[in-house]
Coordinates of C-alpha atoms in Angstrom, one line a residue:
M29 CA 7.0 2.0 -19.2
E30 CA 3.7 2.7 -20.4
K31 CA 1.9 0.1 -18.5
T32 CA 3.6 1.5 -15.3
N33 CA 2.2 5.1 -16.2
I34 CA -1.2 3.7 -16.6
L35 CA -1.2 1.8 -13.5
K36 CA -0.1 5.0 -11.6
R37 CA -2.9 6.9 -13.1
V38 CA -5.6 4.1 -12.2
L39 CA -4.2 4.2 -8.5
A40 CA -4.4 8.0 -8.4
A41 CA -8.0 7.9 -9.9
I42 CA -8.8 5.8 -6.9
V43 CA -7.3 7.6 -3.9
L44 CA -4.9 10.3 -3.1
L45 CA -2.3 10.2 -0.6
P46 CA -3.4 10.4 2.9
V47 CA -3.9 13.8 4.3
T48 CA -5.4 14.8 7.8
I49 CA -8.6 16.7 7.7
P50 CA -11.1 17.7 10.3
S51 CA -13.5 15.3 12.0
W52 CA -16.1 17.8 11.0
C53 CA -16.6 19.7 7.8
A54 CA -19.2 21.9 6.3
D55 CA -20.4 22.3 2.7
G56 CA -18.0 24.8 1.1
D57 CA -15.1 24.1 3.3
T58 CA -11.8 23.3 1.5
F59 CA -8.9 20.9 2.0
T60 CA -5.7 20.1 0.2
A61 CA -4.1 16.8 -0.8
N62 CA -1.2 15.7 -3.0
T63 CA -1.7 13.8 -6.3
I64 CA 0.1 10.8 -7.3
E65 CA 2.5 13.2 -9.2
G66 CA 3.1 14.9 -6.0
V67 CA 1.2 18.0 -6.9
E68 CA -0.7 19.7 -4.2
M69 CA -4.4 20.2 -5.2
T70 CA -7.1 22.0 -3.6
F71 CA -10.6 20.7 -3.2
K72 CA -13.9 22.1 -1.7
F73 CA -16.5 20.2 0.0
I74 CA -19.9 20.1 -2.0
S75 CA -22.0 17.7 0.3
E76 CA -21.0 16.2 3.4
S77 CA -24.3 13.9 3.4
E78 CA -23.4 12.7 -0.1
K79 CA -19.6 12.6 0.4
T80 CA -19.0 14.6 -2.8
C81 CA -16.6 17.5 -3.5
Q82 CA -15.1 19.3 -6.4
V83 CA -11.5 20.4 -7.7
G84 CA -10.8 24.0 -6.8
D85 CA -12.8 26.6 -4.8
G86 CA -13.4 29.0 -7.5
G87 CA -9.7 29.7 -8.0
S88 CA -6.6 27.7 -9.3
A89 CA -6.6 24.4 -7.6
I90 CA -2.9 23.8 -8.1
S91 CA 0.1 26.4 -7.6
I92 CA 1.3 27.3 -11.2
G93 CA 4.2 25.5 -12.3
R94 CA 5.9 22.9 -14.5
W95 CA 3.7 20.2 -13.7
G96 CA 3.3 18.3 -16.9
W97 CA 0.6 15.7 -16.7
I98 CA -1.9 15.9 -14.0
T99 CA -4.3 13.2 -12.8
I100 CA -7.5 14.1 -11.2
P101 CA -8.9 11.5 -8.5
S102 CA -12.2 10.0 -8.6
I103 CA -12.0 10.1 -4.7
A104 CA -10.3 12.5 -2.6
N105 CA -10.0 11.4 1.0
G106 CA -13.3 9.6 0.9
Y107 CA -15.2 12.3 -1.0
S108 CA -16.3 11.5 -4.6
V109 CA -14.8 14.0 -7.0
V110 CA -18.0 15.3 -9.1
S111 CA -17.0 18.5 -10.4
I112 CA -14.0 20.5 -11.7
G113 CA -14.7 24.0 -10.3
D114 CA -14.3 27.4 -12.1
Q115 CA -10.9 28.3 -13.1
A116 CA -9.7 25.3 -11.2
F117 CA -6.7 25.1 -13.7
Y118 CA -6.6 28.6 -15.2
D119 CA -3.3 29.8 -16.7
C120 CA -1.7 26.3 -16.0
S121 CA 0.3 26.9 -19.1
S122 CA 2.9 24.0 -18.4
M123 CA 0.3 21.4 -18.0
T124 CA 0.5 19.2 -21.0
G125 CA -2.2 16.4 -20.3
V126 CA -4.9 15.8 -17.8
D127 CA -6.9 12.7 -16.6
I128 CA -10.5 13.5 -15.8
P129 CA -12.0 10.5 -13.7
E130 CA -15.4 8.9 -14.5
G131 CA -17.9 10.6 -12.0
V132 CA -17.1 14.2 -12.9
T133 CA -20.4 15.6 -14.3
T134 CA -19.4 19.3 -14.6
I135 CA -16.4 21.2 -16.1
G136 CA -16.8 24.9 -14.8
D137 CA -16.4 28.0 -16.3
G138 CA -12.7 28.9 -17.4
A139 CA -11.7 25.4 -15.9
F140 CA -8.9 25.0 -18.3
F141 CA -8.5 28.8 -19.6
D142 CA -5.2 29.4 -21.2
C143 CA -3.7 26.0 -20.7
W144 CA -2.0 26.5 -24.1
S145 CA 0.5 23.6 -23.4
L146 CA -2.6 21.1 -23.1
T147 CA -2.3 18.6 -26.1
T148 CA -4.7 16.0 -25.2
I149 CA -7.9 15.8 -22.9
A150 CA -10.7 13.0 -22.6
I151 CA -14.0 14.2 -21.4
P152 CA -15.6 11.3 -19.5
S153 CA -18.9 9.9 -20.3
S154 CA -20.3 11.0 -17.0
V155 CA -19.9 14.8 -17.9
T156 CA -23.1 16.6 -18.7
S157 CA -22.0 20.3 -18.6
I158 CA -19.0 22.1 -20.0
G159 CA -19.0 25.7 -18.6
D160 CA -18.3 29.0 -20.5
G161 CA -14.7 29.4 -21.6
A162 CA -13.7 26.1 -20.1
F163 CA -11.1 25.3 -22.7
R164 CA -10.6 28.8 -24.0
Y165 CA -7.3 29.4 -25.7
C166 CA -6.0 25.8 -25.3
S167 CA -4.3 26.3 -28.4
G168 CA -2.4 23.1 -28.1
L169 CA -5.5 20.7 -28.4
T170 CA -5.7 19.0 -31.7
S171 CA -8.9 16.9 -31.1
I172 CA -12.0 16.9 -28.7
A173 CA -14.5 14.3 -28.4
I174 CA -18.0 15.3 -26.9
P175 CA -19.8 12.2 -25.1
S176 CA -23.2 11.4 -25.3
G177 CA -24.3 12.8 -21.9
V178 CA -23.4 16.3 -22.6
S179 CA -26.3 18.4 -22.7
S180 CA -24.9 21.8 -22.3
I181 CA -21.8 23.8 -23.9
G182 CA -21.3 27.2 -22.5
E183 CA -20.3 30.3 -24.4
D184 CA -16.7 30.4 -25.9
A185 CA -16.0 27.0 -24.4
F186 CA -13.6 26.1 -27.1
Y187 CA -12.8 29.8 -28.0
G188 CA -9.1 30.2 -29.6
C189 CA -8.4 26.4 -29.6
S190 CA -6.4 27.1 -32.9
G191 CA -4.8 23.8 -33.1
L192 CA -8.0 21.7 -33.4
T193 CA -8.1 19.5 -36.5
S194 CA -10.7 17.0 -35.4
I195 CA -14.0 17.5 -33.6
V196 CA -16.3 14.4 -32.9
V197 CA -19.6 14.2 -31.1
D198 CA -20.9 10.9 -29.9
S199 CA -23.9 9.8 -32.3
E200 CA -26.0 9.1 -29.3
N201 CA -25.9 12.7 -28.0
T202 CA -29.4 14.2 -28.4
M203 CA -28.5 17.8 -28.0
Y204 CA -25.3 18.2 -30.3
D205 CA -23.9 16.4 -33.3
S206 CA -21.1 16.6 -35.9
R207 CA -23.4 15.4 -38.8
G208 CA -21.8 14.0 -41.8
N209 CA -18.4 13.8 -40.0
C210 CA -18.1 17.7 -40.6
N211 CA -15.6 18.3 -37.8
A212 CA -17.8 20.6 -35.9
I213 CA -20.2 20.8 -33.1
I214 CA -23.7 21.7 -34.2
G215 CA -26.7 22.4 -32.0
T216 CA -29.2 19.4 -33.0
I217 CA -32.3 21.3 -32.7
S218 CA -31.1 25.0 -33.6
N219 CA -29.0 24.0 -36.4
E220 CA -26.1 26.4 -35.1
L221 CA -22.7 25.5 -35.6
I222 CA -21.1 26.4 -32.1
V223 CA -17.5 25.0 -32.8
G224 CA -15.4 24.7 -35.7
C225 CA -11.8 24.0 -36.8
M226 CA -9.5 24.2 -39.9
N227 CA -10.9 21.1 -41.3
T228 CA -14.6 21.9 -40.8
K229 CA -17.2 21.5 -43.7
I230 CA -20.4 23.4 -43.0
P231 CA -23.2 21.3 -43.6
S232 CA -26.1 22.7 -45.9
S233 CA -28.5 22.3 -42.9
V234 CA -26.9 24.8 -40.7
K235 CA -28.8 28.1 -40.4
S236 CA -26.4 30.0 -38.2
I237 CA -22.7 30.4 -37.3
G238 CA -22.4 30.9 -33.7
S239 CA -20.2 33.3 -31.6
G240 CA -16.6 32.5 -31.9
A241 CA -17.0 29.2 -33.7
F242 CA -13.6 29.7 -35.6
A243 CA -12.2 32.4 -33.7
E244 CA -8.4 32.4 -33.7
C245 CA -8.4 29.5 -36.0
R246 CA -5.2 31.0 -37.7
D247 CA -4.7 28.0 -40.2
L248 CA -8.2 28.1 -41.7
T249 CA -7.4 29.4 -45.3
S250 CA -11.0 28.6 -46.7
I251 CA -14.6 27.9 -45.8
T252 CA -17.8 27.6 -47.7
I253 CA -20.8 29.1 -46.0
P254 CA -23.9 27.3 -47.4
G255 CA -27.0 29.1 -48.8
G256 CA -29.4 28.7 -45.9
V257 CA -27.2 30.5 -43.2
T258 CA -28.8 33.5 -42.0
T259 CA -26.5 34.7 -39.3
I260 CA -22.7 35.0 -38.7
G261 CA -22.4 35.6 -35.2
D262 CA -20.1 37.7 -32.9
Y263 CA -16.5 37.3 -33.5
T264 CA -17.1 34.1 -35.5
F265 CA -14.0 34.2 -37.7
E266 CA -11.9 36.8 -35.4
G267 CA -8.2 36.2 -35.8
C268 CA -8.5 34.1 -38.8
S269 CA -5.3 35.5 -40.3
G270 CA -5.1 32.9 -43.1
L271 CA -8.5 33.4 -44.4
T272 CA -7.9 35.7 -47.4
S273 CA -11.5 35.5 -48.9
I274 CA -15.0 34.4 -48.2
A275 CA -18.3 34.5 -50.1
I276 CA -21.2 35.8 -47.8
P277 CA -24.3 33.9 -49.4
S278 CA -27.4 36.1 -50.0
S279 CA -29.3 34.4 -47.2
V280 CA -27.1 36.1 -44.7
T281 CA -29.2 39.0 -43.1
S282 CA -26.8 40.1 -40.2
I283 CA -23.0 39.8 -39.5
G284 CA -22.1 40.0 -35.8
E285 CA -19.6 42.2 -33.9
R286 CA -15.9 41.7 -34.7
A287 CA -17.0 38.9 -36.9
F288 CA -14.1 39.0 -39.1
C289 CA -11.9 41.3 -37.0
G290 CA -8.2 40.6 -37.6
S291 CA -8.9 38.2 -40.2
G292 CA -6.7 38.2 -43.4
L293 CA -9.5 39.0 -45.9
T294 CA -8.4 41.1 -49.0
S295 CA -12.0 42.0 -50.3
I296 CA -15.5 41.4 -49.2
T297 CA -19.0 42.1 -50.7
I298 CA -21.8 42.3 -48.6
P299 CA -24.8 41.0 -50.3
S300 CA -28.2 42.9 -50.6
S301 CA -29.7 40.6 -47.8
V302 CA -27.6 41.8 -45.0
T303 CA -29.2 44.6 -43.0
S304 CA -26.9 45.1 -40.3
I305 CA -23.2 45.0 -39.6
G306 CA -22.1 44.6 -36.1
G307 CA -19.2 46.9 -34.4
E308 CA -15.8 46.1 -35.3
A309 CA -17.0 43.4 -37.8
F310 CA -14.0 44.0 -39.9
Y311 CA -11.7 45.9 -37.6
G312 CA -7.8 45.4 -38.3
C313 CA -8.3 43.8 -41.5
S314 CA -5.2 45.5 -42.7
D315 CA -5.2 43.8 -46.0
L316 CA -8.8 44.4 -46.9
T317 CA -8.5 46.8 -49.9
S318 CA -11.7 46.2 -51.7
I319 CA -15.3 46.7 -49.8
T320 CA -18.7 46.7 -51.7
I321 CA -21.5 47.5 -49.4
S322 CA -24.8 46.9 -51.5
S323 CA -28.4 48.3 -50.7
N324 CA -30.8 47.2 -47.8
L325 CA -27.8 47.7 -45.3
T326 CA -29.3 50.1 -42.8
T327 CA -27.0 50.0 -39.9
I328 CA -23.0 50.0 -40.0
G329 CA -22.0 49.5 -36.4
S330 CA -19.3 51.3 -34.5
G331 CA -15.7 50.7 -35.9
A332 CA -17.0 48.2 -38.4
F333 CA -14.2 49.0 -41.0
D334 CA -11.8 50.5 -38.7
A335 CA -8.1 50.0 -39.6
T336 CA -8.9 48.4 -42.8
G337 CA -7.0 49.2 -46.0
P338 CA -9.4 50.1 -48.7
T339 CA -8.5 53.2 -51.2
S340 CA -12.3 53.8 -51.9
I341 CA -15.7 52.7 -50.8
T342 CA -19.2 53.1 -52.3
I343 CA -22.0 52.8 -50.0
S344 CA -25.2 51.8 -51.6
E345 CA -28.5 54.0 -51.4
G346 CA -30.3 52.7 -48.4
V347 CA -27.8 53.0 -45.6
T348 CA -29.3 55.7 -43.1
S349 CA -26.5 55.4 -40.4
I350 CA -22.6 55.5 -40.1
V351 CA -21.9 55.1 -36.4
A352 CA -18.9 56.0 -34.4
G353 CA -15.7 54.8 -35.9
A354 CA -17.1 53.1 -38.6
F355 CA -14.4 53.8 -41.1
G356 CA -11.8 55.2 -38.5
G357 CA -8.2 54.4 -39.1
C358 CA -8.6 53.5 -42.9
T359 CA -5.2 55.2 -43.8
G360 CA -5.5 54.3 -47.4
L361 CA -8.8 55.7 -48.1
T362 CA -8.9 58.4 -50.6
S363 CA -12.5 58.7 -51.4
I364 CA -16.0 57.6 -50.2
T365 CA -19.4 58.0 -51.8
N366 CA -22.1 58.6 -49.1
P367 CA -25.7 57.9 -50.5
S368 CA -28.4 60.6 -50.0
S369 CA -30.1 58.1 -47.5
V370 CA -27.5 58.7 -44.8
T371 CA -29.0 61.0 -42.2
S372 CA -26.5 60.1 -39.3
I373 CA -22.6 60.0 -39.2
G374 CA -21.2 59.4 -35.8
P375 CA -18.0 60.6 -33.8
Q376 CA -14.8 59.3 -35.4
A377 CA -16.6 57.8 -38.3
F378 CA -13.7 58.7 -40.6
Y379 CA -11.1 59.2 -37.8
G380 CA -7.5 58.9 -38.9
C381 CA -8.5 58.7 -42.8
S382 CA -5.2 60.3 -43.5
S383 CA -5.5 59.9 -47.3
L384 CA -9.0 61.0 -47.6
K385 CA -9.1 64.2 -49.9
S386 CA -12.6 65.3 -50.1
I387 CA -16.1 64.7 -48.6
T388 CA -19.4 65.7 -49.7
I389 CA -22.0 65.2 -46.6
P390 CA -25.3 64.1 -47.8
E391 CA -28.3 66.4 -47.7
G392 CA -30.2 65.0 -44.6
V393 CA -27.4 64.9 -42.1
T394 CA -28.1 67.2 -39.2
S395 CA -25.0 67.0 -37.1
I396 CA -21.3 66.5 -37.5
E397 CA -20.1 64.8 -34.4
G398 CA -16.8 65.3 -32.4
E399 CA -13.8 64.1 -34.1
T400 CA -15.8 62.8 -37.0
F401 CA -13.1 63.9 -39.4
T402 CA -10.1 64.4 -37.0
G403 CA -6.7 63.1 -38.6
C404 CA -7.8 63.4 -42.1
Y405 CA -4.4 65.0 -42.9
N406 CA -5.1 65.2 -46.6
L407 CA -8.5 66.4 -46.7
A408 CA -8.5 69.5 -49.0
S409 CA -12.3 70.4 -49.3
I410 CA -15.6 69.6 -47.5
T411 CA -19.1 70.5 -48.5
I412 CA -21.6 71.0 -45.8
P413 CA -25.4 70.6 -46.7
S414 CA -28.2 72.9 -45.9
S415 CA -29.6 70.2 -43.4
V416 CA -26.6 70.4 -40.8
E417 CA -27.6 72.3 -37.6
K418 CA -24.8 71.1 -35.3
I419 CA -21.0 70.9 -35.9
E420 CA -19.2 69.9 -32.7
F421 CA -15.9 71.1 -31.5
H422 CA -12.9 69.0 -32.8
S423 CA -14.9 67.7 -35.8
F424 CA -12.0 68.8 -38.2
D425 CA -9.0 68.5 -36.0
E426 CA -5.8 67.8 -37.7
C427 CA -7.0 68.5 -41.2
Y428 CA -4.0 70.3 -42.2
S429 CA -4.7 70.4 -45.9
L430 CA -7.9 72.2 -46.0
S431 CA -8.1 74.7 -48.7
S432 CA -11.9 74.9 -49.4
I433 CA -14.9 75.0 -47.2
V434 CA -18.3 75.3 -48.7
I435 CA -21.7 75.5 -47.0
D436 CA -25.0 75.3 -48.7
E437 CA -26.6 78.7 -48.9
G438 CA -29.8 77.2 -47.7
N439 CA -28.2 76.4 -44.4
T440 CA -29.9 78.4 -41.6
V441 CA -27.3 78.0 -39.0
Y442 CA -24.0 78.4 -40.5
Y443 CA -22.6 80.3 -43.7
S444 CA -19.5 80.2 -45.5
S445 CA -20.2 83.0 -48.1
W446 CA -20.0 86.9 -47.7
G447 CA -20.4 88.2 -51.2
E448 CA -18.0 85.5 -52.4
N449 CA -17.0 82.3 -50.7
C450 CA -14.9 83.0 -47.6
N451 CA -13.8 79.3 -47.1
A452 CA -14.8 79.1 -43.5
I453 CA -17.5 77.8 -41.1
I454 CA -19.2 80.7 -39.5
D455 CA -22.2 80.6 -37.0
K456 CA -25.0 82.7 -37.9
D457 CA -26.3 83.8 -34.7
Y458 CA -23.1 85.0 -33.1
N459 CA -21.0 85.6 -36.2
T460 CA -18.3 83.3 -34.8
L461 CA -15.9 81.8 -37.1
L462 CA -15.6 78.3 -35.9
L463 CA -13.2 76.7 -38.7
G464 CA -10.9 78.3 -41.3
C465 CA -8.3 77.1 -43.7
K466 CA -5.3 78.5 -45.6
N467 CA -7.7 80.2 -48.0
T468 CA -9.9 81.9 -45.8
I469 CA -10.9 85.6 -46.1
I470 CA -12.8 86.7 -42.8
P471 CA -15.7 88.8 -43.5
P472 CA -16.2 92.4 -42.0
I473 CA -19.2 91.0 -39.8
V474 CA -17.4 88.4 -38.0
R475 CA -17.4 89.1 -34.2
S476 CA -15.0 86.3 -33.0
I477 CA -12.9 83.8 -33.8
G478 CA -13.3 80.5 -32.2
S479 CA -11.0 78.3 -30.2
G480 CA -8.7 76.4 -32.7
A481 CA -10.4 77.9 -35.7
F482 CA -7.0 78.0 -37.6
R483 CA -4.8 75.8 -35.2
Y484 CA -4.2 73.1 -38.2
S485 CA -4.2 75.4 -40.9
I486 CA -0.6 74.6 -41.7
G487 CA -0.5 76.7 -45.1
L488 CA -1.9 79.6 -43.7
R489 CA 0.8 82.5 -43.7
S490 CA -1.1 85.7 -43.4
I491 CA -4.4 86.9 -42.7
T492 CA -6.4 90.1 -42.2
I493 CA -8.7 90.3 -38.9
P494 CA -11.3 93.0 -39.5
S495 CA -12.2 95.5 -36.8
S496 CA -15.4 93.7 -36.2
V497 CA -13.6 91.0 -34.3
Q498 CA -14.0 91.4 -30.6
S499 CA -12.4 88.1 -29.4
I500 CA -10.0 85.4 -30.3
G501 CA -10.2 82.2 -28.7
S502 CA -7.5 80.0 -27.1
N503 CA -5.2 78.2 -29.7
A504 CA -7.0 80.0 -32.7
F505 CA -3.9 80.1 -34.7
G506 CA -1.4 77.1 -34.5
Y507 CA 1.4 77.9 -37.1
P508 CA 3.9 80.9 -37.8
I509 CA 1.7 83.5 -39.2
S510 CA 1.6 87.4 -40.0
V511 CA -1.8 89.0 -39.0
V512 CA -3.0 92.6 -40.0
M513 CA -5.1 93.6 -37.1
K514 CA -7.6 96.2 -38.3
S515 CA -9.0 97.3 -35.0
N516 CA -7.7 100.2 -32.8
I517 CA -8.7 98.1 -29.8
P518 CA -6.9 94.7 -29.3
P519 CA -9.8 91.9 -29.6
S520 CA -9.9 90.2 -26.3
G521 CA -7.9 87.1 -25.8
S522 CA -4.3 86.5 -24.7
W523 CA -0.9 85.2 -26.0
G524 CA -2.6 81.7 -26.0
S525 CA -4.7 82.7 -29.0
F526 CA -1.5 82.3 -30.9
T527 CA 0.4 79.1 -30.4
G528 CA 3.9 79.3 -30.8
E529 CA 3.9 83.1 -30.4
S530 CA 7.5 83.5 -31.1
N531 CA 6.6 83.0 -34.8
V532 CA 3.9 85.3 -35.0
T533 CA 4.1 89.0 -36.3
L534 CA 1.1 91.3 -35.7
Y535 CA 0.7 94.5 -37.9
V536 CA -1.3 96.9 -35.9
P537 CA -2.9 100.4 -36.7
A538 CA -0.8 103.6 -36.1
G539 CA -0.6 104.3 -32.4
C540 CA -2.0 101.0 -31.1
K541 CA 1.3 99.2 -30.7
A542 CA 1.4 99.9 -26.8
A543 CA -2.2 98.7 -26.3
Y544 CA -1.4 95.5 -28.2
E545 CA 1.8 94.9 -26.4
E546 CA -0.1 95.1 -23.1
Y547 CA -2.8 92.8 -24.2
Y548 CA -0.8 90.1 -26.2
R549 CA 2.2 89.6 -23.7
G550 CA 4.7 87.2 -25.1
D551 CA 7.3 86.7 -27.8
M552 CA 5.4 87.8 -30.6
E553 CA 6.7 90.6 -32.7
I554 CA 4.2 93.6 -32.9
V555 CA 4.7 96.1 -35.7
E556 CA 3.0 99.5 -36.0
M557 CA 1.7 100.3 -39.5
P558 CA 2.6 104.0 -40.2
I559 CA -0.1 104.4 -42.7
P560 CA -4.0 104.9 -41.9
L561 CA -6.2 101.8 -41.8
D562 CA -9.5 103.0 -43.4
E563 CA -11.7 100.0 -43.2
N564 CA -14.1 101.3 -45.6
S565 CA -11.8 103.0 -48.1
T566 CA -11.9 101.5 -51.6
T567 CA -8.8 103.6 -53.0
A568 CA -5.6 104.4 -51.3
P569 CA -6.1 107.3 -48.8
V570 CA -2.5 108.7 -49.0
A571 CA 0.7 108.2 -51.2
L572 CA 3.2 105.6 -50.2
N573 CA 6.2 107.3 -48.4
D574 CA 9.5 105.5 -47.6
V575 CA 8.4 104.1 -44.3
D576 CA 5.5 102.6 -46.0
V577 CA 7.5 101.0 -48.7
A578 CA 9.8 99.6 -45.9
V579 CA 7.0 97.8 -44.2
L580 CA 5.6 96.3 -47.5
R581 CA 9.1 95.3 -48.2
T582 CA 9.4 93.5 -44.9
I583 CA 6.2 91.7 -45.5
S584 CA 7.3 90.6 -49.0
A585 CA 10.6 89.2 -47.5
N586 CA 8.5 86.7 -45.4
E587 CA 7.5 85.1 -48.8
W588 CA 4.0 85.0 -48.2
N589 CA 1.6 83.4 -50.6
T590 CA -0.5 86.6 -50.4
I591 CA 0.1 90.0 -48.9
C592 CA -2.8 91.4 -47.1
L593 CA -3.0 95.1 -47.5
P594 CA -5.1 97.1 -44.9
F595 CA -6.1 99.5 -47.9
A596 CA -6.8 99.5 -51.5
M597 CA -4.0 100.6 -54.0
S598 CA -4.2 101.8 -57.5
E599 CA -2.2 100.5 -60.3
A600 CA 0.0 103.5 -60.4
Q601 CA 1.1 103.0 -56.5

């Protein structure tokens, strides 16, 4: 039976079943013919004068189906097959094997991309070039042999070939080698390891590990990186879910983008030799609970530790920039120590760090970008240095637990103190309260309350708004609240200033209820205080009558943490 199959493949490698093609043809024209297995295959003329053609015309050469084994002929209707075109067998997921004839010199980009059922392939000695992603995600392949004539292997040629256990390069190849039976493809001149597998032993002569070299190698459980390696490339160990630990030698200076993304690492120590970590380098390493970042690291890339699992992070002195999303999604992170060398913290740097309880921003940081701390649900306190000149909108959205906000008194743009700390971020030029919390006391010089200022202050039950406030921005208050308004004139705004206005009660000065009802239309309750609201009075202007007591009793019944009275009271009262 096996002899019969071999004979069939030999015959198929010589000629396809006859088809009718035009008496004339131009370079680039296509034709179809059936293989010995009965599969219709598309070919493209390369050179009429040289009688050469390629498999495919830049797309799939066969219709996707359950084809099993495919035999590519050496001659198609009198034309020599010299190339397998780009994406010729793209996503032929049912193809289990393929015969490539001698004479083929080029395997194009993505030629066998996502042929995950392909278990074996023999690259003929005539091949000189293997394109980008040629065998990407051929996860069923267990072995590859690179012949002596191959002089070019494209980027990600074997990316995601997670089943590989054996890699051999012909000893006569002058461009690549697998020195010392290391089960890898190494650039002979560059000493860069470009393709590895679960059984790879990295030779000591290797200087760099190339992009995607071990990507998606899920059965890789351990690997030793020798001293002398200086670069770990982009997505080198991406998706290596079985890799739980790795020692990065002190020779390494850079770790590329997504280098360990989605791996099974539980701890990592970045040596002092490393100066840069690429974007999303450790993204999605959910079991990564211990991170040590030593000195000399000057750049942490975007999302480098996004969605990892540490509880605390200490960044050594020397790091100057924490870029966008660097620690976003670290839901277990409760504390972080930022060195004084940090001058820049990017957008979403700590986005979604829901367990983070406090943060001290180093002196030298000049701006807090949008959504930097958004989703830090348990963040209770923030300290902002004098160097901060810009705080963008939404920087502290969804920080529900905020109770303490402190700004250095030397800050020339913002303040948080008026006699005593008022627990708010207030713009000095415009006296606009930008961010408050459950313990905020609004100073009597504030002119406006910004949009969303108290939107996420879930613990705020009551507050007094002084008569100096002339406007209240949209969604300024987001939870049920009782507000004492001291101004006889309603601050400009609308019912949209109080999200969920059906649970809002406004206490307004005597004689002003109609004006407030006209301005703040909605379901909120507006209660007129029957006692004078003397802003500057330090003693009670009148004795409390029965109506006054009734109002205070109503306020007390709401079980507020504090009761904000619009006047001072003596101990006797």
